[in-house]
mmCIF file of C-alpha atoms in Angstrom:
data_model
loop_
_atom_site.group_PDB
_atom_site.id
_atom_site.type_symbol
_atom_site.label_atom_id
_atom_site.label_comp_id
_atom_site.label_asym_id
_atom_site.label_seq_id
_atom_site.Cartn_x
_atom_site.Cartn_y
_atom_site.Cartn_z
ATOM 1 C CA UNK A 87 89.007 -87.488 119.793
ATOM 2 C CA UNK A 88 88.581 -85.864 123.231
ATOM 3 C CA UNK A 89 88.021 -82.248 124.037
ATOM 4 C CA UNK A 90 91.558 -80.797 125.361
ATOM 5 C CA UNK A 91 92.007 -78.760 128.460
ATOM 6 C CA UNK A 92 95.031 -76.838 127.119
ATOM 7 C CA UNK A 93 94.985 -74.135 124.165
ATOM 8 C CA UNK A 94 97.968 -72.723 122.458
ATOM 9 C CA UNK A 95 99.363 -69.600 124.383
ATOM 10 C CA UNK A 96 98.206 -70.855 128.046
ATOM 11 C CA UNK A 97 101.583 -70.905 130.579
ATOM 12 C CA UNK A 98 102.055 -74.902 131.371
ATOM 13 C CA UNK A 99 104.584 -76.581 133.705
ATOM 14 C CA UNK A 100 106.067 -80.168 132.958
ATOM 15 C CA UNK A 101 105.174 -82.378 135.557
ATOM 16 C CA UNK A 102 106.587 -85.590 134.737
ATOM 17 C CA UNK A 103 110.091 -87.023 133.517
ATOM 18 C CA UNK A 104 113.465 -86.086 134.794
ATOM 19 C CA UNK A 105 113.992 -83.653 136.817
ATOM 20 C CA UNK A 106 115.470 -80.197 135.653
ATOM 21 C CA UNK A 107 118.797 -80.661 137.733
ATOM 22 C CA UNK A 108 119.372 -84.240 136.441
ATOM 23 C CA UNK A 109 119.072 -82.410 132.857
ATOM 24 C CA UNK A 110 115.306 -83.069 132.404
ATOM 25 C CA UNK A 111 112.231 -81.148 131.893
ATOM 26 C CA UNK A 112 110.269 -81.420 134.806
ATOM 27 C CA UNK A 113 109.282 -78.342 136.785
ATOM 28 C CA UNK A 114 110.106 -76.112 133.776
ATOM 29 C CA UNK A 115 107.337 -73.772 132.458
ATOM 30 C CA UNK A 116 106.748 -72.606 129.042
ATOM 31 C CA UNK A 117 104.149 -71.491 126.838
ATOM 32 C CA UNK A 118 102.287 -73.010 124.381
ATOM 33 C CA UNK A 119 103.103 -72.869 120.802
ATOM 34 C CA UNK A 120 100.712 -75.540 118.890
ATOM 35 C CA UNK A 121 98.357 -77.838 119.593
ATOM 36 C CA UNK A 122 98.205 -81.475 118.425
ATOM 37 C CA UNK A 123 94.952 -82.807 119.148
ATOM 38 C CA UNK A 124 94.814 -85.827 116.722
ATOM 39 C CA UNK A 125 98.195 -87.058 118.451
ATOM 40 C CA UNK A 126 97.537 -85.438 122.084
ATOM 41 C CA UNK A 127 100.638 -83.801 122.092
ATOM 42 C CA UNK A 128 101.638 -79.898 122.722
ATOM 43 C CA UNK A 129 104.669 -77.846 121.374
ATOM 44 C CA UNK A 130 105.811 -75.745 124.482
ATOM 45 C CA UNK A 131 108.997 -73.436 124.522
ATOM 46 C CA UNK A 132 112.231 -74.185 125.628
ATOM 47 C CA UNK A 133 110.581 -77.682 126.542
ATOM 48 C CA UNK A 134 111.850 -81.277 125.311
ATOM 49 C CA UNK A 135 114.818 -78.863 123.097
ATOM 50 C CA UNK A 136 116.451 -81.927 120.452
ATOM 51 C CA UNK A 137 119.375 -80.951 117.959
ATOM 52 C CA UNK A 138 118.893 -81.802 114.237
ATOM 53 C CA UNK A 139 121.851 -82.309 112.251
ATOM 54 C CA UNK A 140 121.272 -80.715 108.812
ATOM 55 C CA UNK A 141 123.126 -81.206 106.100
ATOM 56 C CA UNK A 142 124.105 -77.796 103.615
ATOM 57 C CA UNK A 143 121.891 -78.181 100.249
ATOM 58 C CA UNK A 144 121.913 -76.389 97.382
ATOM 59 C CA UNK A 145 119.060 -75.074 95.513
ATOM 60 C CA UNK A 146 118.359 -72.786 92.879
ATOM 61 C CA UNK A 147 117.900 -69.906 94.616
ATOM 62 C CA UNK A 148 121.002 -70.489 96.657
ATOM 63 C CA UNK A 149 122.800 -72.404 99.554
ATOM 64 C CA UNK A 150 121.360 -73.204 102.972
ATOM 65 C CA UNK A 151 123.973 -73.450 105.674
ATOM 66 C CA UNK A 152 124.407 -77.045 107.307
ATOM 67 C CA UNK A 153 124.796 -77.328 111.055
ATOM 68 C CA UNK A 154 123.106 -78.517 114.246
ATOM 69 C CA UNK A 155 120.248 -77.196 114.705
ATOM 70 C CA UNK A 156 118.372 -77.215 117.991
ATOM 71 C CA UNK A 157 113.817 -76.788 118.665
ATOM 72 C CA UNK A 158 111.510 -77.683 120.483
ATOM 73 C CA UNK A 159 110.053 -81.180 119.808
ATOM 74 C CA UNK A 160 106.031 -81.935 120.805
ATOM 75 C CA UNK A 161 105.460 -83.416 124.450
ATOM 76 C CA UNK A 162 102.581 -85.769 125.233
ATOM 77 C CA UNK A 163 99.394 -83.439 127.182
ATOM 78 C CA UNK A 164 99.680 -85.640 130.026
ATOM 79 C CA UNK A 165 102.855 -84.581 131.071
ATOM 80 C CA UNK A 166 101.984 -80.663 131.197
ATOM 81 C CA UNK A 167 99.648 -79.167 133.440
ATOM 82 C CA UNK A 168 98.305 -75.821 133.049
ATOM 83 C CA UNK A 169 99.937 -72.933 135.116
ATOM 84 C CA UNK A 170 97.198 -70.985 137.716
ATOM 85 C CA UNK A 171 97.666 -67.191 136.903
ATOM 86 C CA UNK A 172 97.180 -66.124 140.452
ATOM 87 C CA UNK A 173 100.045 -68.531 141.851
ATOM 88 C CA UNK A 174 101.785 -69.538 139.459
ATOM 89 C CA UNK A 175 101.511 -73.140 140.397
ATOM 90 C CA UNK A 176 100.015 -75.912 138.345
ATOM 91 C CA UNK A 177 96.021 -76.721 138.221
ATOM 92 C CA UNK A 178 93.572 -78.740 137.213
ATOM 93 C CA UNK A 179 90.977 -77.416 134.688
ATOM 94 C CA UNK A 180 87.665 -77.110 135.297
ATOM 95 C CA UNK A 181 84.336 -75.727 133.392
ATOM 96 C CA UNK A 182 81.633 -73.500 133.967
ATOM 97 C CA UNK A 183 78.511 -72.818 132.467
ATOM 98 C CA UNK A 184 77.723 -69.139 132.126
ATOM 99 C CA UNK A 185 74.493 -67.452 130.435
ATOM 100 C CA UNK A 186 75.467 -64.358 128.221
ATOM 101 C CA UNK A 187 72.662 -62.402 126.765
ATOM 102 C CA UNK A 188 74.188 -60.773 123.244
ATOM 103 C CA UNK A 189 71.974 -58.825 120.735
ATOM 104 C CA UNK A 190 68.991 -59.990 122.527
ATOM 105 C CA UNK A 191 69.849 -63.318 122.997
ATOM 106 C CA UNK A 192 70.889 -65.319 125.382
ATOM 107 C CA UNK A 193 73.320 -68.170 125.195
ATOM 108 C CA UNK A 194 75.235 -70.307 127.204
ATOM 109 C CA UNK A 195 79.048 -70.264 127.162
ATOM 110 C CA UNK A 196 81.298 -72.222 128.932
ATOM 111 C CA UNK A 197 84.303 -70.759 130.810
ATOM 112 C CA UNK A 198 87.633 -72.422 131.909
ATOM 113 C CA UNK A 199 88.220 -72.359 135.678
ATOM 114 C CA UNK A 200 91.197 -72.673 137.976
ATOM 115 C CA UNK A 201 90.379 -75.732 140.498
ATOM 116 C CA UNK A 202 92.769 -74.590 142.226
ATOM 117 C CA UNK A 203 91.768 -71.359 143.191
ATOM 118 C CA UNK A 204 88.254 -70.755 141.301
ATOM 119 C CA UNK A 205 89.376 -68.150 139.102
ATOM 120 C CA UNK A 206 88.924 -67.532 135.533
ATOM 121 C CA UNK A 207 91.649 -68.855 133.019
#
């Protein structure tokens, strides 16, 4: 399983499939909700919405009103990208490797980098 760039609650924008004025996704920008790394796929809002018809059930402790329901359904990693906070444009995702010294020791720690711009994400 490979090491993913994107982490739930980064801002991503959708940069493949239809786009948003032909009633696709592409362009929108959202933020992440989960993380699915054994399927690569992300759960971003208001992204990739689908309606759920469900029917009204009853249980013991009472109904549960039928209906269409709409959510957000997951989206494969390669379509996002993750959003640069300076610009708010999308950015590749670098690393790098930092020394922090902590109770006397030190210890490298990698940090995630804007390509785009060099900052820190």
């Amino acid at each position: 399983m490979a090491k993913l760039k994107i982490k739930k609650g980064d801002l991503v924008q959708v940069i493949a499939g239809a786009r948003a004025e032909r009633g696709g996704d592409r362009g929108k920008q959202g933020k992440v909700l989960e993380v699915y790394p054994e399927r690569n796929r992300v759960l971003v809002e208001g992204v990739n919405r689908v309606s759920k018809h469900r029917k009204p059930t009853q249980t013991a402790s009472g109904a549960t009103a039928g209906g269409i329901e709409i959510h957000e359904a997951p989206i494969h990693i390669s379509n996002v990208m993750l959003v640069d906070p300076k610009d708010n444009k999308p950015t590749r995702v670098g690393y790098r490797e930092e020394t922090v010294e902590r109770n006397g020791r030190t210890r490298k720690v990698r940090v995630r980098v804007s390509r785009r711009t060099g900052e820190d994400i």
